[in-house]
XYZ file of C-alpha atoms in Angstrom:
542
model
C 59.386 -32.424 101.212
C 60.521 -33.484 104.430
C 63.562 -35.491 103.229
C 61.293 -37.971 101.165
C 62.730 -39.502 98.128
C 60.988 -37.819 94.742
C 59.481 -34.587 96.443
C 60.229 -31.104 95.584
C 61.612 -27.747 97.746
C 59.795 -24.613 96.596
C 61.963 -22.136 98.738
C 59.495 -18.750 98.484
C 61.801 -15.444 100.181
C 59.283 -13.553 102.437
C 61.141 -10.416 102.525
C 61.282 -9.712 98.586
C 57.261 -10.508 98.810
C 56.574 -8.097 101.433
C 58.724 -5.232 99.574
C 56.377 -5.794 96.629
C 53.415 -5.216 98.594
C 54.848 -2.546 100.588
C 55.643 -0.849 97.037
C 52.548 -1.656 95.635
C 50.641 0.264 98.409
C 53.441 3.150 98.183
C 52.295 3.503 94.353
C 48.771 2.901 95.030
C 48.810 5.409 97.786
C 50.834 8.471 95.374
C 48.095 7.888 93.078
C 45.098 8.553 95.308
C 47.420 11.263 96.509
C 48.015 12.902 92.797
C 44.060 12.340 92.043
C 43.331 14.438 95.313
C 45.506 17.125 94.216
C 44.403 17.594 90.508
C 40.690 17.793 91.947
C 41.312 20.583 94.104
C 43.673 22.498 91.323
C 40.547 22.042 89.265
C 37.947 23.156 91.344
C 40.211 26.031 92.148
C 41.036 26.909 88.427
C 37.053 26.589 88.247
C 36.375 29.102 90.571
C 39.590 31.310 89.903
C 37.840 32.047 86.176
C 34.661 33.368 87.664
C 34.714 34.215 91.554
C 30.715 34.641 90.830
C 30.354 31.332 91.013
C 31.280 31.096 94.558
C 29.575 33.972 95.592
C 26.562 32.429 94.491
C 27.032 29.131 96.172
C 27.049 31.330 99.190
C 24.166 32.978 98.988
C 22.400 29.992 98.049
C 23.652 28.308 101.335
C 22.631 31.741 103.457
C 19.346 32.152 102.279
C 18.252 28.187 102.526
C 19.776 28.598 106.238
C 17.647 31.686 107.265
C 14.563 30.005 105.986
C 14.929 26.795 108.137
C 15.613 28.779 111.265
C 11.933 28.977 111.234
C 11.467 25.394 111.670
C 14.633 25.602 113.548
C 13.346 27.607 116.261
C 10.158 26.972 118.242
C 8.130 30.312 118.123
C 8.083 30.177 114.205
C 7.419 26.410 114.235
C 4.362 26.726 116.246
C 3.059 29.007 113.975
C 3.439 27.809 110.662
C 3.963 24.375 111.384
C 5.328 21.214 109.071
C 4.596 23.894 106.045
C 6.811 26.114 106.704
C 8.995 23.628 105.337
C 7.563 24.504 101.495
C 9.372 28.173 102.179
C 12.480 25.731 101.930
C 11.326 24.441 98.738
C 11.029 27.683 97.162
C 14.292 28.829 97.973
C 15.731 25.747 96.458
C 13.892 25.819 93.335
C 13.492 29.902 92.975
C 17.073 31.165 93.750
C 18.916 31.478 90.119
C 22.355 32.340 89.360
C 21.633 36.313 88.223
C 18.709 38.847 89.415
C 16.591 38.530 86.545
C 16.339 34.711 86.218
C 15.492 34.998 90.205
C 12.257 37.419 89.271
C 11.591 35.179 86.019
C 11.289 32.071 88.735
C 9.621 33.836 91.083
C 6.781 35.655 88.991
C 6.154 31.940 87.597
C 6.606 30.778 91.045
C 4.182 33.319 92.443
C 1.620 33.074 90.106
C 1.674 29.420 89.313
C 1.209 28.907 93.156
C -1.695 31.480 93.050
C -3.995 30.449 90.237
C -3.087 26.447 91.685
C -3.966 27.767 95.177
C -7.553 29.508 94.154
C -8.171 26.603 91.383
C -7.555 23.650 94.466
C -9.875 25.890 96.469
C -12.905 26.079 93.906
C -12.709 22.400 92.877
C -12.687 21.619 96.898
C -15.380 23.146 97.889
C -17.421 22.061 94.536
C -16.664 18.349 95.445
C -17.551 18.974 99.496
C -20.927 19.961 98.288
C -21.554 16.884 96.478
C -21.337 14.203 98.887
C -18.942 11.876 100.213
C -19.246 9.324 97.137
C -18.660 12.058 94.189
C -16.301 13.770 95.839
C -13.427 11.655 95.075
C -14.443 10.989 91.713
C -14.410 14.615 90.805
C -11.145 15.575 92.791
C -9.470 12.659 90.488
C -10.861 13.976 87.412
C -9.764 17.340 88.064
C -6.369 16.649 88.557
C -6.268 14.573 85.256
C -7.939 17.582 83.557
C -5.323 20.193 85.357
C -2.216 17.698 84.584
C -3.429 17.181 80.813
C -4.172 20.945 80.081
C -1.097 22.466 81.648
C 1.135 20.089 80.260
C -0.274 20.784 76.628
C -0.239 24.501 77.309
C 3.515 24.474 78.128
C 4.415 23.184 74.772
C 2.605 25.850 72.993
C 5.382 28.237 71.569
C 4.787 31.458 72.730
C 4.200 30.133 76.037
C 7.248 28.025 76.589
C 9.261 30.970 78.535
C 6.363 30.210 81.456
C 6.913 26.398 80.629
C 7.734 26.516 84.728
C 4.679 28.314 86.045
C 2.729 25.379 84.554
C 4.611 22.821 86.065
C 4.161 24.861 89.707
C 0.374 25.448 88.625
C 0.285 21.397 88.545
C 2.204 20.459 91.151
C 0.485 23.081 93.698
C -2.626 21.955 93.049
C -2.215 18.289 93.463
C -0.496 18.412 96.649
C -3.211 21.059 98.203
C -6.454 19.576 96.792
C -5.171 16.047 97.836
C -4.272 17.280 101.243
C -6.822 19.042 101.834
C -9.288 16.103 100.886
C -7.452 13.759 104.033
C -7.165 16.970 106.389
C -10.793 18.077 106.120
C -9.568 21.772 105.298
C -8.374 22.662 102.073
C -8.947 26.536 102.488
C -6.816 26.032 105.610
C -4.129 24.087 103.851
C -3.869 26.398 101.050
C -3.901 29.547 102.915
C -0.767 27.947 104.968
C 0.837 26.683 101.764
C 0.914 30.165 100.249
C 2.383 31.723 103.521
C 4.711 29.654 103.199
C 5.848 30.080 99.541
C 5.856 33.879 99.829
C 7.797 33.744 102.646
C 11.012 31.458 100.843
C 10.319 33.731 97.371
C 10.646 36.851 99.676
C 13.728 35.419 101.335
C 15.328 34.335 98.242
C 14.371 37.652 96.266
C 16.105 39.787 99.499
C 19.049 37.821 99.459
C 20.131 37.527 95.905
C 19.571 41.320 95.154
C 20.962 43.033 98.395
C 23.963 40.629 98.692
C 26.691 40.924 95.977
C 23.720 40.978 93.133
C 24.999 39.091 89.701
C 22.917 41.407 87.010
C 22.315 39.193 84.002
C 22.707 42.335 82.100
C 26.152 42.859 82.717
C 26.235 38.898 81.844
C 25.274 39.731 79.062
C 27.689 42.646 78.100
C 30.331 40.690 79.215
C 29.777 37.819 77.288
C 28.981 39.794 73.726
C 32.538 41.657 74.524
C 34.209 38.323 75.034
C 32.811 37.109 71.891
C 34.441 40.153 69.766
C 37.803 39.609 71.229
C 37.573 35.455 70.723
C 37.143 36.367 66.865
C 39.879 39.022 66.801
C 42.102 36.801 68.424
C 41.483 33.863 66.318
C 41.412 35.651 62.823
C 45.493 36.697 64.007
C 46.017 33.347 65.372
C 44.952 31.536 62.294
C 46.702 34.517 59.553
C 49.644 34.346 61.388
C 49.601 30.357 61.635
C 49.230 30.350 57.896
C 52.060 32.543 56.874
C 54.373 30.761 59.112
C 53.506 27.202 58.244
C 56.059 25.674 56.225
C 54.039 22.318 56.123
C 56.861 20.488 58.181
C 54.375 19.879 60.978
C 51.204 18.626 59.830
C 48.494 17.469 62.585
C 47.174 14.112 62.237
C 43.777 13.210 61.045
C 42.119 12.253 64.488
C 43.920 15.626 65.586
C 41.631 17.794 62.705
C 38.698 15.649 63.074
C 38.479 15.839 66.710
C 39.304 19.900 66.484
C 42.247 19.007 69.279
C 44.629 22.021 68.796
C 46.893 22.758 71.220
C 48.568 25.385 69.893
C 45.461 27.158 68.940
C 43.838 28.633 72.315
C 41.657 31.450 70.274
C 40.041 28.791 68.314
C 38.521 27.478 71.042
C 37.511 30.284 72.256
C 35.606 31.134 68.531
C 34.243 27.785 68.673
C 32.423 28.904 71.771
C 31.115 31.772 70.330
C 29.078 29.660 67.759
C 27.733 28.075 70.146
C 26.548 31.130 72.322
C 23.387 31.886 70.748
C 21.062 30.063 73.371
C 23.292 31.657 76.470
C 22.800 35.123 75.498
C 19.212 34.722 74.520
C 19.017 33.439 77.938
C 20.744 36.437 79.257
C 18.647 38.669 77.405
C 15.532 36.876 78.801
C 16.663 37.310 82.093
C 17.597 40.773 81.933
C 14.554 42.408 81.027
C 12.646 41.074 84.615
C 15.526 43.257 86.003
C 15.020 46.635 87.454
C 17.209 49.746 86.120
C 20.589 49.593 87.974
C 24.446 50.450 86.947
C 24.877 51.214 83.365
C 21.875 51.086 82.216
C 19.472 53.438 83.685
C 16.473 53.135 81.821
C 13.453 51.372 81.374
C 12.616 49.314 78.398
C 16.194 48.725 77.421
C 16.861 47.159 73.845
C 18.507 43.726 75.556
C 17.268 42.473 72.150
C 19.914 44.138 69.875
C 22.710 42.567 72.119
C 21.426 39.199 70.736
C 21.461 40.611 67.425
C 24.717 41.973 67.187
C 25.461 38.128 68.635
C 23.983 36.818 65.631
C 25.588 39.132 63.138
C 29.036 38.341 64.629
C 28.300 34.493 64.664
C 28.017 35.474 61.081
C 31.205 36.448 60.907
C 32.834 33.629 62.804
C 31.710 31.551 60.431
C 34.276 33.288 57.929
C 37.089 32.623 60.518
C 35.864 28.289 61.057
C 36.272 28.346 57.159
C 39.645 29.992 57.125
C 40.610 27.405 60.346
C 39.542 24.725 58.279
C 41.288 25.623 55.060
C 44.552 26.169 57.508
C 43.958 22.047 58.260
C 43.330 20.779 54.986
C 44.876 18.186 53.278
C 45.284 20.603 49.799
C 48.205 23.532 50.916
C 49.530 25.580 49.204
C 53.499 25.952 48.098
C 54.785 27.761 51.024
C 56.957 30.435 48.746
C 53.659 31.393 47.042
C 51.947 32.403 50.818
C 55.354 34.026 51.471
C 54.880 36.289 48.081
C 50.862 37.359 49.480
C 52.003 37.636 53.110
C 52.133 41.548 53.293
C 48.611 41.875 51.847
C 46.955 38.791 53.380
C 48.379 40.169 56.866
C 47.790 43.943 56.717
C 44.458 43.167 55.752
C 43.982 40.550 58.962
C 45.427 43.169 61.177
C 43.553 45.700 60.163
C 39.836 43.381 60.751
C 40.625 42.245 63.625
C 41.531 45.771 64.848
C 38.063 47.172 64.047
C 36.537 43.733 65.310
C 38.273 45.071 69.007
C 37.360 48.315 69.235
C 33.740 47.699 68.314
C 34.045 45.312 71.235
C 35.543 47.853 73.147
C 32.886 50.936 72.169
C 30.157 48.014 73.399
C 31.785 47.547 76.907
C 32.510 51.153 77.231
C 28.747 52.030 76.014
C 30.108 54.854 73.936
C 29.421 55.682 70.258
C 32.934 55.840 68.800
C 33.863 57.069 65.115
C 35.250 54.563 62.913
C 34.891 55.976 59.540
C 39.167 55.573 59.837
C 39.607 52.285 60.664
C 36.816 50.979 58.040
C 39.011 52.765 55.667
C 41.854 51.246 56.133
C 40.545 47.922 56.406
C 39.123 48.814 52.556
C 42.361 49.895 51.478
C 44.274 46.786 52.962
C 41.791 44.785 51.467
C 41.677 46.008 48.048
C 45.114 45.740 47.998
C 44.926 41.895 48.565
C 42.260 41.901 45.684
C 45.102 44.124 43.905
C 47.679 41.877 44.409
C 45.696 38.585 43.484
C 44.593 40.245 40.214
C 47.770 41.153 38.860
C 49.522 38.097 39.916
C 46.470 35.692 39.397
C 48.862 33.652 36.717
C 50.875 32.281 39.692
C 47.470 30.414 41.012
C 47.041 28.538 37.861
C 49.085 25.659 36.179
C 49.059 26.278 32.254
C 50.004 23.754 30.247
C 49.589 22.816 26.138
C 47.591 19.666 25.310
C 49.860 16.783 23.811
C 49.453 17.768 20.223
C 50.527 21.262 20.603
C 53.829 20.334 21.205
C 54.809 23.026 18.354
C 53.684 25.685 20.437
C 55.574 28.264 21.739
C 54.851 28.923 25.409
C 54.393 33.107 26.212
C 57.043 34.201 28.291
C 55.155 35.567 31.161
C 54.233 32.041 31.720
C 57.647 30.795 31.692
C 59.579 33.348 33.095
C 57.658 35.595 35.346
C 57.233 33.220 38.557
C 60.746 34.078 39.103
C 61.430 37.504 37.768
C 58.519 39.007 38.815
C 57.782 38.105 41.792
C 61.281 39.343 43.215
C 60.750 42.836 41.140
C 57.279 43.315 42.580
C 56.107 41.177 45.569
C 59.960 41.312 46.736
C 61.799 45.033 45.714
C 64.503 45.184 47.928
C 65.851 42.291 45.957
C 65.180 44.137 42.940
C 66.777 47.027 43.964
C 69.645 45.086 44.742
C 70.344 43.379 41.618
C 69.975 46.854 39.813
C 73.277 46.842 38.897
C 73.306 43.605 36.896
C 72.165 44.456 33.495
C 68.925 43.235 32.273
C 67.778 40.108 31.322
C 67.171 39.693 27.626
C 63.987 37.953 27.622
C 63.166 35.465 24.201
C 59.959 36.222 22.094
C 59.172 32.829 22.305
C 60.139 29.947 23.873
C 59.504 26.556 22.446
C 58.054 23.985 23.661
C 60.040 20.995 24.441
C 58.919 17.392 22.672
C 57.097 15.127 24.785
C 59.065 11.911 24.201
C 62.366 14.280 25.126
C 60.513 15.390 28.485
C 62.696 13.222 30.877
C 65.582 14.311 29.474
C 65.308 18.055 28.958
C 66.088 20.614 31.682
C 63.084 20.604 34.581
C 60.867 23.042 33.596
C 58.757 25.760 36.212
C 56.380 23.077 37.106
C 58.736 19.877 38.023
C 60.327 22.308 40.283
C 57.217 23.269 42.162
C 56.090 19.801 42.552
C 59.372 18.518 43.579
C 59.306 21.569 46.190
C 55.724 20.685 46.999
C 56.862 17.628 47.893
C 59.503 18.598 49.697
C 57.600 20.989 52.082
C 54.981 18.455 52.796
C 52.835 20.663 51.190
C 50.464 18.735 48.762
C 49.819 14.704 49.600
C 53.003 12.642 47.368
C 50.882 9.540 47.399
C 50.130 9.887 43.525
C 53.405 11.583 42.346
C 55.534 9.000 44.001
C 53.425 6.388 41.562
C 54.388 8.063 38.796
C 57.651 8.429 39.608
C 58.271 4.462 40.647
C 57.396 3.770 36.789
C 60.466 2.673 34.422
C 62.529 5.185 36.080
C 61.212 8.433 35.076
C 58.118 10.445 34.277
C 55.168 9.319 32.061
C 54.554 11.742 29.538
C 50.848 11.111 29.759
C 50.707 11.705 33.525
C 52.413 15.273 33.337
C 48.815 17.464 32.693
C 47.309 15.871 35.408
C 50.312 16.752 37.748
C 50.243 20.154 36.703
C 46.620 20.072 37.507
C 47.816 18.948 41.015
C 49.894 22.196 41.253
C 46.921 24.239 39.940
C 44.769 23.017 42.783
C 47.357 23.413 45.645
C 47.836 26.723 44.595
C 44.228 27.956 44.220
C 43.613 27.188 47.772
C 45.442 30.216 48.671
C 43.092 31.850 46.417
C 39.987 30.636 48.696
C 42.187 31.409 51.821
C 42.352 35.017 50.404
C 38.651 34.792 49.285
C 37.458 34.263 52.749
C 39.404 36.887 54.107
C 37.645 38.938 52.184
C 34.444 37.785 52.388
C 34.734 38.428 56.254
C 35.770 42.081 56.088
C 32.509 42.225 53.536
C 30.415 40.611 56.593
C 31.893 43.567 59.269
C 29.798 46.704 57.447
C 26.726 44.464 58.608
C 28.654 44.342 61.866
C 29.830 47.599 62.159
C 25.991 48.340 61.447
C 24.392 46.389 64.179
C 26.846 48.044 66.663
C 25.493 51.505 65.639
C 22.118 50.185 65.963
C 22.604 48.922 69.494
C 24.622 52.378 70.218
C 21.638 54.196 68.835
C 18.824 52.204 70.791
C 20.708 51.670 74.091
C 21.870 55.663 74.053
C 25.336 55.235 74.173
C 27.625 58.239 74.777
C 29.779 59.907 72.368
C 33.651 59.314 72.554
């Protein structure tokens, strides 16, 4: 440095530095400018799915605004004074997203405030009369009684849909009897309290019902109708996956654990219906404080049976979550033998999830439709599935002959009819194609090869499937691939445990077509909710 003898230069380019901070801001500043724009495309996605939601945010903001203009603006102020500011609480804490939450707040709002109000009142003037020393003493000890009692009573069970009136019956009456113990005036104080919280339940009740009113009811309607379609949807979706599957593309395990399928919108969607049972008990909670309005024009309606054809078609859902987990599993089967069932397995898919829609479809149009048709067909399609399963029930099952029946002769259905019959009868235009060719003499009996020829001899039925198991990704080659690494062919001993491999791949398209059935056995106690509901609720005939 400086021309001394030993030192070093360290020559440090200020323009390449100031680039890389330059660029470093540039990047910086394209993120921040990226994480601004996915916020508002989600908030806007968010309110493009229901425009309710802004509507309400709007109200909400209107009716808090009306009630301060009374602090806002002197004449009010002067007569109310600093309580008018509890009308602001109510608002807050009274104004729900639909009608009949808005009356369920403000009945426990109204009342709690009421029974706290007289209560405060009573245990005022009792302590006023006994002197300056026990007054304090018994205004503590009521609010400890009053805190322990309503806090126990809102845990009881039949009282936990007024679990907020008691906490309003507890707060109101420790802010007015200690208030009204500094002021001198609880009667006062209480009077001006209540004024205060009828006016902001008043304001809030005005503004949610006359202004774009959100009827839990049809909340409720919507949601069930929702619900039918989700299942419809994914029952198709998950067929239709099925049949098409080859077993090339297989989802990893964090993939099935996690339920992360892209390529599966409807099961999401079913997923959510199992988990609706507390929103449309909710719902139905809600709509019964609501008066009669739109569709339904009566008193006393049966909101109940909504939630029960809910329940009844969670029922059913549960079929479909079996049949999306079996599509998942780790045990497929060969995807020639889904090909042979596919006309059976998919009529009779089509055919629920058509009935599934239009009961969906008679709810939201509250009419009482006939569907003595469709439930026949969907019979028919099924029993044809149970049809097809019985006759060809041999291709499910891997038979082979212990080691010391090796004398046996095998019966030819067993040998031969994989690939006869399943082109003559699953598959008939190639039948009637090969028509022409003269038939195939078929041997009495076939006999058995010997097991110490069994590497040699020709593959037999079984080594095909495997090695086309295998092929298709359709069965897990971790234990086959032993086998085969061993002195360069098969192990005779291994060969019924293989086959037992087969078996089991191929009886899990036996439990896919078991649970299809199963679920159009769980839509006649569907089909009968939906008539109860029709019956109760008065629906119109179609």
């Amino acid at each position: 440095m400086n021309g001394k003898k030993g030192s070093i230069e360290i020559n440090i380019p200020a323009g390449k530095t100031d680039t890389t901070v330059a660029t470093t801001k540039e990047k910086q500043g394209e993120s921040a400018a990226n994480g601004v724009t996915s916020w508002i495309w989600s908030v806007w996605k968010f309110c493009k799915e229901d425009i309710n939601r802004v509507i309400f945010a709007l109200k909400v903001g209107l009716a808090v605004l009306l009630v301060s203009l009374l602090i806002l603006f002197q004449a009010p102020y002067e007569v109310f004074g600093t309580n008018i500011i509890w009308s602001i609480l109510t608002v807050v804490i009274m104004f729900e997203y639909t009608v009949g939450s808005t009356f369920n707040r403000g009945f426990n709002r109204a009342l709690g405030s009421l029974l706290a109000g007289i209560l405060a009142i009573a245990i005022a003037q009792l302590a006023l009369s006994t002197g300056r020393i026990a007054e304090p003493i018994i205004i503590g000890f009521s609010i400890f009684l009053v805190g322990a009692i309503t806090s126990f009573m809102k845990l009881w069970p039949s009282l936990v849909p007024y679990e907020y009136g008691f906490r309003v019956i507890l707060f109101t009456f420790c802010l007015i009897i200690v208030s009204g113990y500094r002021m001198g005036n609880p009667v006062r104080t209480a009077m001006d309290r209540l004024y205060s919280i009828a006016i902001g339940g008043l304001v809030a009740v005005l503004v949610n019902v006359l202004i774009h009113p959100i009827w839990a009811g049809e909340q409720l309607l919507k949601e069930l109708v929702n619900s039918f379609e989700a299942v419809a949807d994914s029952l198709e979706e998950c067929v239709r996956k099925y049949l098409k599957d080859d077993g090339s593309e297989k989802s990893e395990f964090s993939t099935a654990v996690m339920d992360e399928f892209a390529d599966e919108p409807a099961y999401k969607r079913c997923r959510t219906t199992l988990n609706s049972s507390a929103k449309l008990e909710s719902l139905a909670n809600s709509a019964k404080w609501e008066p009669p309005h739109g569709r339904f024009k009566h008193f006393f309606y049966p909101w109940s049976e909504y939630v029960k054809v809910g329940a009844v078609l969670r029922y059913c859902a549960y079929e479909v979550m079996a049949l999306h987990g079996l599509l998942h599993s780790e045990i497929q089967a060969p995807h020639n033998l889904r090909i042979a069932f596919q006309t059976e397995i998919r009529d009779a898919a089509n055919e629920a999830a058509e009935l599934v829609r239009s009961l969906g479809k008679d709810i939201n149009n509250m009419k009482r439709g006939l569907r003595t048709t469709l439930l026949k067909r969907v019979h028919s399609s099924t029993e044809r599935l149970q049809r097809a399963i019985n006759i060809h029930s041999y291709l499910l099952t891997s038979s082979f002959e212990p080691p010391d029946s090796a004398s046996k002769s095998l019966h030819p259905k067993l040998s031969y009819a994989p690939s006869l019959n399943f082109s003559n009868n699953i598959f008939p235009q190639s039948a009637e194609l090969d028509s022409s060719q003269p038939p195939l003499e078929m041997p009495e009996t076939v006999p058995a090869p010997p097991l110490p020829d069994v590497t040699v001899q020709p593959p037999t039925y079984h080594e095909m499937m495997r090695k086309q198991s295998r092929r298709l990704h359709s069965w897990p080659s971790r234990e086959v691939d032993a086998f085969e690494e061993e002195a360069g062919g098969i192990n005779p001993e291994f060969l019924p445990r293989m086959r037992a491999f087969e078996s089991t791949a191929a009886l899990s398209l036996a439990t896919f077509a078991s649970l299809l059935i199963e679920f159009v056995a769980r839509l006649d106690h569907l089909v009968e909710a939906v008539d109860e509901l029709s019956r109760m609720a008065k629906f119109k005939h179609a």
